[in-house]
Amino acid sequence: MELAQEVGARLRRLRQDRGLSLSELARRSGVGKGTLSELETGQRNPTLETLYALTTALDAPLSTVVGPAPVQGAAVHAVLTDRVQDAAAVWEVYRIRIQSGAVQRSAAHVPGTEEHLLVFSGTARVGPASAPFEVGPGGHARWAADVPHLYEAVGRDVEGVLVVRYPVG
Amino acid sequence: MELAQEVGARLRRLRQDRGLSLSELARRSGVGKGTLSELETGQRNPTLETLYALTTALDAPLSTVVGPAPVQGAAVHAVLTDRVQDAAAVWEVYRIRIQSGAVQRSAAHVPGTEEHLLVFSGTARVGPASAPFEVGPGGHARWAADVPHLYEAVGRDVEGVLVVRYPVG
DNA sequence: ACAGAACGTTCTGTAAACGGAACGATCGTG
DNA sequence: CACGATCGTTCCGTTTACAGAACGTTCTGT
């Protein structure tokens, strides 16, 4: 998808999630109504100032509209917030939400891959498919991800941070 | 600092870190040399397309130039990558680097505050000032931060993720 | 059914972001 | 010392992102 279209779609979604009309957001942000309409439909290439005015009025960080796209699975919704590489390994940090009512299974990753989960809220059932374990709010789990593993929310949805480490190469 | 100036300064720094001349980056990114010069000095309000062309040529995510500013302390360098709030608490996720050769001390935070550290590389000495402990690569530590605590790198610099949880109010 | 208001889109004139050319400054190199 | 190459800045004509007006459409209330 075209960059401007992607950003426009995210803006529109963000605005609608907050129940704002296009006219109302235009008023609050000081951005022209016409400008906003064309931005949301991907017909314009916004300036930094305009994006900033809009995300501020929407009470969202700029990264919400320009950041990487979320990864969506059966029960897992994740967005990459950081990525670090050193001589031996790559670390990827995801903001993760596990939705209750479904189980997400993941195949084995490259040998040496390891995952960490830090739970903010809810209780998760994660780890190797053969022996998963539960982690509650404030808890931490670590498991080898070079075997099949799964993610599941026990009861309410789970919010947290997932860190994946895999060897470089 | 003005937004355009802040972004300009980050672009300049990013380019210089890679040892590129302004002319060379202009050539690689397809962005006009004059445009780039004025951007870096904060005299222009870049469009999304221009920012994208530049960060792509610099092999950096867009968030590097539009993301939040780093927090710098005696030994700790941290940037906030995410912030989540629910009914009971606020969670802040930081990419953290602890530089060796200095100890960073932190006063007690609000009661109920808790910190987690996930170490990517290096060995950290962290936790309550009265009883710190060591965490190596791939390790995880958790401590109460409502008492004085400290951060220190043992040997080489430490890279990792720091998560701070504090009660809402 | 008809006002009136609010919605999102399209139009219009202006300000400014763009690429590229011209410029002086600072290098190495013969 | 020239000479050419490359640096970053300033200038210029074109393109386009902007704010605001004008527009057709969809509600809501009397």
Coordinates of C-alpha atoms (C1' of nucleotides) in Angstrom, one line a residue:
Chain A
M1 CA 0.0 0.0 0.0
E2 CA 1.1 3.5 -0.8
L3 CA 2.6 5.3 2.2
A4 CA 0.2 8.2 2.1
Q5 CA -2.7 5.9 1.8
E6 CA -1.5 3.8 4.8
V7 CA -1.0 6.8 7.0
G8 CA -4.4 8.3 5.8
A9 CA -6.2 5.0 6.7
R10 CA -4.6 5.0 10.1
L11 CA -5.6 8.6 10.8
R12 CA -9.2 7.9 9.8
R13 CA -9.3 4.9 12.0
L14 CA -7.8 6.7 14.9
R15 CA -10.3 9.5 14.5
Q16 CA -13.3 7.2 14.2
D17 CA -12.2 5.2 17.3
R18 CA -12.5 8.4 19.2
G19 CA -15.9 9.0 17.8
L20 CA -14.9 12.3 16.3
S21 CA -16.3 13.7 13.1
L22 CA -13.9 15.0 10.4
S23 CA -15.2 18.5 11.0
E24 CA -14.7 18.3 14.7
L25 CA -11.1 17.1 14.4
A26 CA -10.5 19.8 11.9
R27 CA -11.7 22.3 14.4
R28 CA -9.7 20.9 17.3
S29 CA -6.5 20.5 15.4
G30 CA -6.6 23.7 13.4
V31 CA -6.0 21.7 10.2
G32 CA -8.3 22.6 7.3
K33 CA -11.3 20.3 6.9
G34 CA -10.6 19.8 3.2
T35 CA -7.0 19.1 3.9
L36 CA -8.0 16.4 6.4
S37 CA -10.4 14.8 4.0
E38 CA -7.8 14.5 1.4
L39 CA -5.2 13.3 3.8
E40 CA -7.5 10.5 5.1
T41 CA -8.2 9.3 1.5
G42 CA -4.4 9.2 0.8
Q43 CA -4.5 12.0 -1.8
R44 CA -2.0 14.1 0.0
N45 CA 1.6 13.8 1.3
P46 CA 1.3 15.5 4.7
T47 CA 4.0 17.7 6.3
L48 CA 5.4 16.9 9.7
E49 CA 3.7 19.9 11.2
T50 CA 0.3 18.7 10.0
L51 CA 0.8 15.2 11.2
Y52 CA 1.9 16.5 14.6
A53 CA -1.1 18.8 14.9
L54 CA -3.4 15.9 14.1
T55 CA -1.9 13.3 16.4
T56 CA -1.7 15.8 19.2
A57 CA -5.4 16.6 18.8
L58 CA -6.1 12.8 18.8
D59 CA -3.9 12.4 21.9
A60 CA -1.8 9.8 20.2
P61 CA 2.0 9.6 19.7
L62 CA 3.2 10.4 16.2
S63 CA 4.5 6.8 15.9
T64 CA 0.9 5.6 15.8
V65 CA 0.6 6.8 12.3
V66 CA 4.1 6.5 11.0
G67 CA 5.2 3.4 13.0
P68 CA 5.4 -0.1 11.6
A69 CA 2.2 -2.0 10.8
P70 CA 0.8 -4.4 13.4
V71 CA 1.2 -8.2 13.0
Q72 CA -2.2 -9.8 13.4
G73 CA -2.8 -13.5 14.1
A74 CA -5.5 -15.7 15.4
A75 CA -5.3 -14.4 18.9
V76 CA -2.3 -12.2 18.9
H77 CA -2.0 -8.6 17.9
A78 CA 1.6 -7.3 18.0
V79 CA 3.4 -4.2 16.9
L80 CA 7.2 -4.0 16.7
T81 CA 8.4 -1.1 18.9
D82 CA 12.1 -1.8 18.7
R83 CA 14.7 -3.9 17.1
V84 CA 18.4 -4.2 18.2
Q85 CA 21.1 -6.1 16.5
D86 CA 24.5 -7.0 17.9
A87 CA 27.2 -9.4 16.7
A88 CA 25.4 -12.5 17.9
A89 CA 21.7 -11.9 17.9
V90 CA 18.7 -9.8 16.9
W91 CA 16.3 -8.6 19.6
E92 CA 12.8 -7.6 18.7
V93 CA 10.5 -5.9 21.1
Y94 CA 6.8 -6.1 20.5
R95 CA 3.8 -4.5 22.3
I96 CA 1.5 -7.5 22.4
R97 CA -2.2 -8.1 23.1
I98 CA -3.5 -11.7 23.3
Q99 CA -7.2 -11.9 22.8
S100 CA -9.1 -14.4 24.9
G101 CA -11.2 -17.1 23.3
A102 CA -8.6 -18.4 20.8
V103 CA -5.2 -20.1 20.9
Q104 CA -2.4 -18.9 18.7
R105 CA 0.1 -21.6 17.7
S106 CA 3.5 -20.8 16.3
A107 CA 5.8 -23.2 14.5
A108 CA 9.4 -23.6 15.6
H109 CA 11.6 -20.7 14.8
V110 CA 15.3 -20.8 13.9
P111 CA 17.4 -22.8 16.4
G112 CA 18.5 -20.7 19.4
T113 CA 15.4 -18.5 19.3
E114 CA 14.1 -17.5 22.7
E115 CA 11.1 -15.5 23.7
H116 CA 10.3 -13.4 26.8
L117 CA 6.9 -12.2 27.9
L118 CA 6.3 -9.5 30.4
V119 CA 2.6 -9.3 31.4
F120 CA 0.9 -6.0 32.1
S121 CA -2.6 -7.2 32.7
G122 CA -4.5 -10.4 32.4
T123 CA -3.2 -14.0 32.7
A124 CA -1.4 -15.6 29.8
R125 CA -0.8 -19.3 29.0
V126 CA 2.3 -19.4 26.9
G127 CA 5.4 -21.4 26.1
P128 CA 6.3 -24.7 24.4
A129 CA 3.2 -26.4 23.1
S130 CA 4.2 -29.5 25.0
A131 CA 4.4 -27.8 28.4
P132 CA 2.9 -24.3 28.5
F133 CA 2.7 -22.3 31.7
E134 CA 0.7 -19.4 33.1
V135 CA 1.9 -15.9 33.8
G136 CA -0.1 -13.3 35.7
P137 CA 0.0 -9.5 35.9
G138 CA 3.6 -8.3 36.6
G139 CA 4.9 -11.7 35.8
H140 CA 7.7 -12.7 33.4
A141 CA 8.1 -15.9 31.3
R142 CA 10.9 -17.1 29.2
W143 CA 10.9 -20.1 26.8
A144 CA 12.7 -21.6 23.9
A145 CA 11.0 -20.7 20.6
D146 CA 12.8 -23.2 18.4
V147 CA 10.1 -25.7 19.1
P148 CA 6.3 -25.2 18.4
H149 CA 4.8 -22.9 21.0
L150 CA 1.6 -21.2 21.7
Y151 CA -0.1 -18.0 23.1
E152 CA -3.4 -17.9 24.9
A153 CA -5.3 -15.5 27.2
V154 CA -6.9 -17.1 30.3
G155 CA -10.0 -15.2 31.0
R156 CA -9.6 -11.5 30.0
D157 CA -7.3 -10.2 27.3
V158 CA -3.6 -10.0 28.0
E159 CA -1.5 -6.9 27.5
G160 CA 2.2 -7.0 27.7
V161 CA 5.6 -6.9 26.1
L162 CA 7.0 -9.7 24.0
V163 CA 10.8 -9.9 23.3
V164 CA 12.1 -12.3 20.7
R165 CA 15.8 -13.1 20.5
Y166 CA 17.2 -15.0 17.6
P167 CA 20.8 -15.7 16.5
V168 CA 22.1 -13.6 13.7
G169 CA 22.8 -15.2 10.3
Chain B
M1 CA 12.9 23.2 20.8
E2 CA 10.9 23.7 17.6
L3 CA 9.8 20.5 16.1
A4 CA 11.4 21.0 12.7
Q5 CA 14.7 21.9 14.4
E6 CA 14.6 18.8 16.6
V7 CA 14.0 16.6 13.6
G8 CA 16.6 18.3 11.6
A9 CA 19.2 17.9 14.3
R10 CA 18.4 14.2 14.5
L11 CA 18.7 13.8 10.8
R12 CA 22.1 15.5 10.8
R13 CA 23.3 13.4 13.7
L14 CA 22.1 10.2 12.0
R15 CA 23.9 11.1 8.8
Q16 CA 27.1 12.0 10.5
D17 CA 27.1 8.8 12.6
R18 CA 27.1 7.0 9.3
G19 CA 30.0 9.0 8.0
L20 CA 28.0 10.3 5.0
S21 CA 28.3 13.8 3.5
L22 CA 25.3 15.8 2.9
S23 CA 25.9 15.6 -0.9
E24 CA 26.3 11.8 -0.7
L25 CA 23.0 11.3 1.2
A26 CA 21.2 13.6 -1.2
R27 CA 22.4 11.4 -4.0
R28 CA 21.4 8.2 -2.3
S29 CA 18.0 9.3 -1.2
G30 CA 17.0 11.3 -4.2
V31 CA 16.3 14.3 -2.1
G32 CA 17.7 17.6 -3.3
K33 CA 20.9 18.7 -1.7
G34 CA 19.5 22.2 -0.9
T35 CA 16.4 20.7 0.5
L36 CA 18.5 18.4 2.8
S37 CA 20.6 21.3 3.9
E38 CA 17.6 23.4 4.9
L39 CA 15.9 20.4 6.6
E40 CA 18.9 19.7 8.8
T41 CA 19.1 23.3 9.9
G42 CA 15.4 23.3 10.8
Q43 CA 14.4 25.8 8.2
R44 CA 11.9 23.5 6.5
N45 CA 8.8 21.5 7.5
P46 CA 9.4 18.2 5.7
T47 CA 6.7 16.1 4.1
L48 CA 6.2 12.5 5.0
E49 CA 7.6 11.4 1.7
T50 CA 10.8 13.3 2.2
L51 CA 11.3 11.9 5.7
Y52 CA 10.7 8.4 4.5
A53 CA 13.2 8.7 1.6
L54 CA 15.8 10.0 4.0
T55 CA 15.3 7.5 6.8
T56 CA 15.2 4.7 4.2
A57 CA 18.5 5.8 2.8
L58 CA 19.9 6.0 6.3
D59 CA 18.7 2.5 7.0
A60 CA 16.8 3.7 10.1
P61 CA 13.1 3.5 11.0
L62 CA 11.1 6.6 10.7
S63 CA 10.5 6.6 14.5
T64 CA 14.2 7.5 15.0
V65 CA 13.6 11.0 13.8
V66 CA 10.0 11.5 14.9
G67 CA 10.0 9.4 18.1
P68 CA 10.4 10.7 21.7
A69 CA 13.6 12.2 22.9
P70 CA 16.0 10.1 24.9
V71 CA 16.4 10.5 28.7
Q72 CA 20.0 10.9 29.6
G73 CA 21.5 10.3 33.1
A74 CA 24.9 9.6 34.7
A75 CA 25.2 6.1 33.3
V76 CA 21.8 5.5 31.8
H77 CA 20.6 6.4 28.4
A78 CA 16.9 5.5 27.8
V79 CA 14.2 6.2 25.2
L80 CA 10.6 5.6 25.9
T81 CA 9.3 3.2 23.2
D82 CA 5.8 2.6 24.6
R83 CA 3.4 3.6 27.3
V84 CA 0.3 1.7 28.4
Q85 CA -2.3 2.8 30.9
D86 CA -5.1 0.7 32.4
A87 CA -7.4 1.3 35.4
A88 CA -4.7 0.4 38.0
A89 CA -1.4 1.3 36.6
V90 CA 0.8 2.9 34.0
W91 CA 3.5 0.8 32.2
E92 CA 6.4 2.5 30.5
V93 CA 8.7 0.6 28.2
Y94 CA 12.2 1.9 27.6
R95 CA 15.1 0.9 25.4
I96 CA 18.0 1.3 27.8
R97 CA 21.7 1.4 27.6
I98 CA 23.8 1.4 30.8
Q99 CA 27.3 2.7 30.3
S100 CA 30.1 1.1 32.2
G101 CA 32.3 3.1 34.5
A102 CA 29.6 4.9 36.4
V103 CA 26.7 4.1 38.7
Q104 CA 23.4 5.7 38.3
R105 CA 21.4 6.1 41.5
S106 CA 17.7 6.7 41.5
A107 CA 15.6 8.0 44.4
A108 CA 12.5 6.1 45.6
H109 CA 9.5 6.4 43.2
V110 CA 5.9 6.5 44.2
P111 CA 4.8 3.5 46.4
G112 CA 4.0 0.4 44.5
T113 CA 6.4 1.2 41.6
E114 CA 8.1 -1.8 40.2
E115 CA 10.8 -2.2 37.5
H116 CA 11.7 -5.0 35.2
L117 CA 14.9 -5.3 33.2
L118 CA 15.5 -7.6 30.3
V119 CA 19.2 -7.7 29.4
F120 CA 20.2 -8.1 25.7
S121 CA 23.9 -7.9 26.1
G122 CA 26.4 -7.2 28.9
T123 CA 26.0 -7.8 32.6
A124 CA 24.0 -5.3 34.7
R125 CA 24.1 -4.7 38.4
V126 CA 20.6 -3.4 39.3
G127 CA 18.0 -3.3 42.0
P128 CA 17.5 -1.8 45.5
A129 CA 20.6 0.1 46.6
S130 CA 20.7 -2.0 49.7
A131 CA 20.8 -5.3 47.9
P132 CA 21.5 -5.1 44.1
F133 CA 21.9 -8.2 42.0
E134 CA 23.5 -9.1 38.7
V135 CA 21.7 -10.0 35.4
G136 CA 23.5 -11.4 32.4
P137 CA 22.6 -11.6 28.7
G138 CA 19.1 -13.0 28.2
G139 CA 18.4 -12.6 31.9
H140 CA 15.5 -10.9 33.6
A141 CA 15.3 -8.9 36.9
R142 CA 12.5 -7.5 38.8
W143 CA 12.6 -5.2 41.8
A144 CA 10.6 -2.7 43.8
A145 CA 11.4 0.9 42.8
D146 CA 9.7 2.6 45.7
V147 CA 13.0 2.5 47.5
P148 CA 16.3 4.0 46.4
H149 CA 17.8 1.8 43.6
L150 CA 20.7 1.8 41.2
Y151 CA 21.9 0.8 37.7
E152 CA 25.4 -0.2 36.8
A153 CA 27.1 -2.0 34.0
V154 CA 29.6 -4.7 35.0
G155 CA 32.4 -4.7 32.4
R156 CA 31.0 -3.8 29.0
D157 CA 28.0 -1.6 28.3
V158 CA 24.6 -3.1 28.9
E159 CA 21.8 -3.1 26.3
G160 CA 18.2 -4.0 27.2
V161 CA 14.6 -3.2 27.9
L162 CA 13.5 -1.5 31.1
V163 CA 9.8 -1.7 32.0
V164 CA 8.5 0.6 34.8
R165 CA 5.1 0.0 36.3
Y166 CA 3.6 2.5 38.7
P167 CA 0.1 2.8 40.2
V168 CA -2.2 5.3 38.6
G169 CA -3.2 8.4 40.5
Chain C
dA1 C1' -42.5 18.2 3.8
dC2 C1' -39.6 21.7 4.5
dA3 C1' -36.0 24.3 7.2
dG4 C1' -31.6 24.1 9.4
dA5 C1' -27.5 22.0 10.7
dA6 C1' -23.9 19.0 10.3
dC7 C1' -21.5 15.8 7.6
dG8 C1' -17.5 14.7 4.1
dT9 C1' -15.8 16.1 -0.7
dT10 C1' -14.3 19.3 -4.2
dC11 C1' -12.7 23.7 -5.6
dT12 C1' -9.5 28.0 -5.4
dG13 C1' -5.8 31.2 -4.3
dT14 C1' -1.7 31.5 -1.6
dA15 C1' 2.3 30.0 0.9
dA16 C1' 6.0 27.0 0.9
dA17 C1' 8.4 22.4 0.0
dC18 C1' 10.6 20.6 -3.7
dG19 C1' 14.8 19.6 -7.3
dG20 C1' 18.4 21.6 -9.4
dA21 C1' 21.6 25.4 -10.5
dA22 C1' 24.9 28.7 -8.8
dC23 C1' 27.9 30.0 -5.2
dG24 C1' 31.9 30.6 -2.0
dA25 C1' 34.8 27.8 1.2
dT26 C1' 37.8 24.1 2.1
dC27 C1' 40.3 20.7 0.9
dG28 C1' 44.0 17.5 -1.4
dT29 C1' 47.4 16.9 -5.4
dG30 C1' 50.8 17.9 -9.0
Chain D
dC1 C1' 50.9 28.2 -5.7
dA2 C1' 47.1 27.1 -9.0
dC3 C1' 43.7 23.5 -10.2
dG4 C1' 40.0 20.4 -9.7
dA5 C1' 37.0 18.1 -6.6
dT6 C1' 33.8 18.1 -3.0
dC7 C1' 31.9 20.2 0.7
dG8 C1' 27.5 22.8 2.7
dT9 C1' 24.6 27.0 1.8
dT10 C1' 21.8 30.1 -0.9
dC11 C1' 19.0 31.2 -4.7
dC12 C1' 15.2 30.2 -8.4
dG13 C1' 11.3 28.4 -11.0
dT14 C1' 7.8 24.7 -10.5
dT15 C1' 4.9 21.9 -8.0
dT16 C1' 1.9 21.1 -4.3
dA17 C1' 0.2 21.2 0.6
dC18 C1' -2.3 24.3 2.9
dA19 C1' -6.8 27.1 4.9
dG20 C1' -11.1 28.4 3.8
dA21 C1' -15.1 28.7 0.7
dA22 C1' -18.5 26.4 -1.9
dC23 C1' -20.9 22.3 -2.7
dG24 C1' -24.1 18.2 -2.6
dT25 C1' -25.9 14.9 0.8
dT26 C1' -27.8 13.0 5.0
dC27 C1' -30.0 13.7 9.4
dT28 C1' -33.3 16.0 12.9
dG29 C1' -36.9 18.5 14.5
dT30 C1' -41.1 21.2 13.9

